[in-house]
Amino acid sequence: MKTDMTDGNDTVILEIKNLTKHFPIYRGFLRRIVGNVQAVNNVSFSVKSGETLGIVGESGCGKTTLARVILRAYEATSGEVLYRQNGEMINIFSLKGQELKKLRRDMQIIFQDPFSSLNPRKTVMEIIAEPLRIHGISRGQELKLRVGELLELVGLNVKHMNRYPNAFSGGQRQRIGIARALALRPKLVICDEPVSALDVSVQAQVINLLEDLQNELGLTYLFIAHDLSVVEHISDRIVVMYLGSIVEMVPAQELYKNPKHPYTEALLSAVPSIDPNTHKTRIILPGEIPNPSDPPPGCKFHTRCRYAREICSKETPKWRDMGNDHYVACHLADQLTLQGITNNL
Amino acid sequence: MNENEKYLLKINNLKTYFYTLDGIVRAVDGVSLTLKPGKTMGLVGESGCGKSVTAHSILRLLPLKTSQIKEGEILFRRRNDKEVIDLVKINPQGKLIRSIRGKEIAIIFQEPMTSLSPVYTVGNQIIEAILLHRQIEPQEAREHAIQMLKSVGLGMAESMIDEYPHRLSGGQRQRVMIAMALSCNPSLLIADEPTTALDVTIQAQIIELLKSLQKQFQMAVLMITHNLGVIAEIADEIAVMYLGRIVESGSLKQVFENPLHPYTIGLLKSVPIIGNQTKKRLAPIPGSVPDPLSVIEGCAFRLRCPVYKQKECAGQEGAAMVEVEPEHYVRCLLYDRDEGVRGNEN
Amino acid sequence: MIDYKRRSEHIKKLYEQQNALDESIAHQMMSSEKIAFATSQWRMMWRKFIRNRIAVIGGIVILLFYLTALLANFVAPYTLKQRMTAYSLLSPQRIYFFAEGRFQPFVYGLKGSRDPKTLMRIYVPDPEKRIPIRFFIQGEPYKLMGLFPASTRLFGVEEGIVSLLGTDGQGRDMFSRIIIGSQISLTIGLVGVALSLIIGAFLGVSSGYFGGWVDNLIQRVIEIVRSFPPIPLWMALTAAIPPHWPPLRVYFTITIILSLIGWTWLARQLRGKVLALREEDFIMAARLAGASDGWIIFRHLIPATLSHIIVISTLAMPAMILAESALSFLGLGLRPPLTSWGVLLKQAQNIQVLLLYPWLMIPGFFVAISILAFNFLGDGLRDAADPYTV
């Protein structure tokens, strides 16, 4: 079955083109639209088969909305999402009914909150079996067998199949969520902050599990998080988002050494580090993230950028190719020398 | 430690228990801490380790019906008369504790919205806090409030003071909380996960702010957090808690550069560091934090401990704190003066 | 089917270790009770519920009421229509439980006479004549639960009268009438709530789940229904019932009328619950796995709201019972020969009755007790219903 078309090294599995999602704001008795929260604005990128693309940004940057638009939990305002199915790129926004249901087998999600994401009234067996039942894939004894396999896959005891979620710890619950996401054997898994609700000592368990599963099942991850150190650890390439737009797209090893966008630089410097060997100068961004319903003109970051010039508040910066698969949206990309993190190891 | 004069707050063998329908939760089970004036102590641990309960015990903010301080003392040196009082012995609803709360020991919480009233303006709430503890005119208090808002970096303080809390962003609210906490110039500030709900760049702002305010106001800070990075940025001293007990304490440098307790080592190893170990397998602590209702004999960490030895660790009272080097303590049954903790790699 | 054989031995070992550890931690550190109860929602609810003493008492009282209503003809010593004209307007009799140191309940026989001034009938107990109360005595034939012909009654007397709660103007035993009347009073609530439940659950869940214009429409309808004053509305609707209808049909019509107004409250409550549930990630997970709306509603939303539906129904019962009593009391609801607590209370409509024959108000006491019991039970259930939030 395996063809080079679908499983090659650099095959693009998902392509996002000019994706925009605005949420209307209603006011008053007649619920008139008085504005738009511009959650995702003209975002384009592509994901290669088998890689982990990290998406990092602060609250309100649109990363979760982006994930949900890709999964068609929300309808996009404009733009396209293309997904490779049987060697062809299909526009998933044009899918309906059974076709959409079929696509859902390929794309799954892992949630942030291990409590809200599992129905407390169902047993682990029922939770993991649900996607298989929805798609009528297996039933009866076979279903049980498959759930057992999935539990084993994520490192849980098969004997606990009939327990309810409240018998498990946060980390174990997160594994149950991962098992459910993998039940349909998806190719692309969107991980929406999968470790940020977990205890520090347990985070590493789940990160390791995700990495093992990727190696074993050849999964492609879209890994969304606000914690730069986690994203940097797990990702091959990283997309940095600010206020609904991508500001920088960069291979993970480049990110900390060689940031090209002032926002990335500030983000890197803001991450508190436990490593006494890491040296950096703290850049404190002034002010707050602007309201996404009324973003600043030009470069959206100019209100907080310490390098901002006149042009930044007037023109929206274009994408620049900095070489080495490194792209940035900044007027001053060629002129600035930004600080990364240096390791004196 | 040898000179008793030096401490601001000294907790001795504190035990705070909760009585729930399912049984007794030994949330704090023998914690001892010493805080020096003007220093920052970081209290770090995972959920349920008792770090917040320790803070609430200091201020006697625990629910009266379901909890009790079973044992121990919390010695606090008052500001003016240098008198030392035991906060455990005083009435948790009395006049004395109320004159200490806010005025000498202030607290800020993780989610400022829960501690700010939505129906009063920011100014009203700060002014109220000031008037509660100081005999000054309302007009004077308002000016003081504006000044406080400015000192926490809220530039538009004159207009901000008449805003309602819900109109502010998370970072601004946390700043308001800090302004309110510092308005009476406390000698101790307890910060209970003050940056956990905030974004990284805002977190960096708040950390810098706390650091500069600490110098300016000459106060001690008890910083409670689960984030080792935040601790590393701000603390002078650090105490690591696990299941109601401190397992290791010492200066920041001592604990981070020479961690001894297997739990501390595990915590430090399990966090990915930027630019350090990309795609390398992380070293998690196995298992998860046990149920708070459980009673564990011997060392509470032994079931997750990588160097655990059946004979030494189980079936005992648990280890005592051992002073390894000056002011660096560790609570591990496997600690040996010559070999360190036996079994630890490096 | 899943090929994880690629997993290296080293990593497999790590997972096994992890597993063993989790297991040992669970066993050594979790109280065994907690593992046992880390189980279904219903057991958790039950555990919490039985700790609430008042709610349990309420529940027991309601169980007793319904049990009695079920076996009403057996428990009542007399039938609904049995008239003992010699003993009309008799006040509640005193029961003596012990005769000569033995347990032998009895009542005294009565001598009837008239007050020479007021001409009112008065009954004087005759200490000479002890009438023993017999258990499982043969009485008037009846059909148990409307099905099985029987004539054995729980208790009764062979001569004279035993009247625990007095008699009415036609010499009918109030105790028997209240017990038998409870059949209608208590079931009209059940049926009414069940009907409102069907309407309310359907509209409430759709309103919350689909949102948008569906929600808007349903909410406006609720507001309109709610803005009618209930008593005139009942009057209008009951006036439309033709007087020649058989009692059973009247009974069902009244129930339908009550539930047509009662569903709004239920719908609102369920909508709120569904709105909150809709945001839960597990609903999103099901949707992203390809589940249809029907799947989500029937497999997630309804089971999740079931406990709330029970609570809401329990709390809605008093309103139904009260509404029936009020309607019948005002002469708008059920009419004799149907007998309910409301119908019985109709006799106690004037001040003279209240002063001279206060026992005719006893049905009101039963209304109050049942309503209190339902409220206590409902409150207890509500507190227990969400075992996951605490």
XYZ file of C-alpha atoms in Angstrom, chain C residues 68 75-78 84 90-97 105-107 110 133 135 154-157 161-168 172-179 359-360 362 366:
44
model
C -49.807 3.522 50.853
C -54.885 0.172 54.079
C -58.148 2.089 54.249
C -60.714 0.428 56.530
C -63.642 1.726 54.468
C -71.999 5.545 58.160
C -67.404 12.423 64.111
C -64.157 13.874 65.446
C -60.989 11.709 65.327
C -61.259 8.825 67.715
C -58.756 8.013 70.357
C -57.119 4.618 69.917
C -56.129 2.636 72.974
C -53.306 0.220 72.368
C -55.757 -1.971 70.288
C -59.329 -0.946 70.727
C -61.678 2.004 70.542
C -69.931 5.707 70.904
C -59.471 -3.322 66.302
C -56.086 -6.763 61.704
C -55.316 -3.995 57.026
C -57.474 -3.184 60.010
C -61.071 -2.570 60.933
C -63.764 -3.272 63.460
C -66.768 2.445 63.750
C -63.037 3.077 63.757
C -62.227 6.503 62.426
C -58.663 7.699 62.896
C -59.243 11.123 61.391
C -62.955 11.618 61.922
C -65.784 11.547 59.408
C -67.351 14.074 57.098
C -67.614 8.900 55.356
C -64.329 8.000 57.018
C -61.792 10.774 56.407
C -58.781 8.525 56.860
C -59.986 6.170 54.151
C -60.831 9.054 51.852
C -57.445 10.728 52.339
C -55.598 7.496 51.693
C -60.420 17.638 61.178
C -61.871 18.294 57.746
C -56.455 17.299 57.657
C -51.091 15.728 53.978
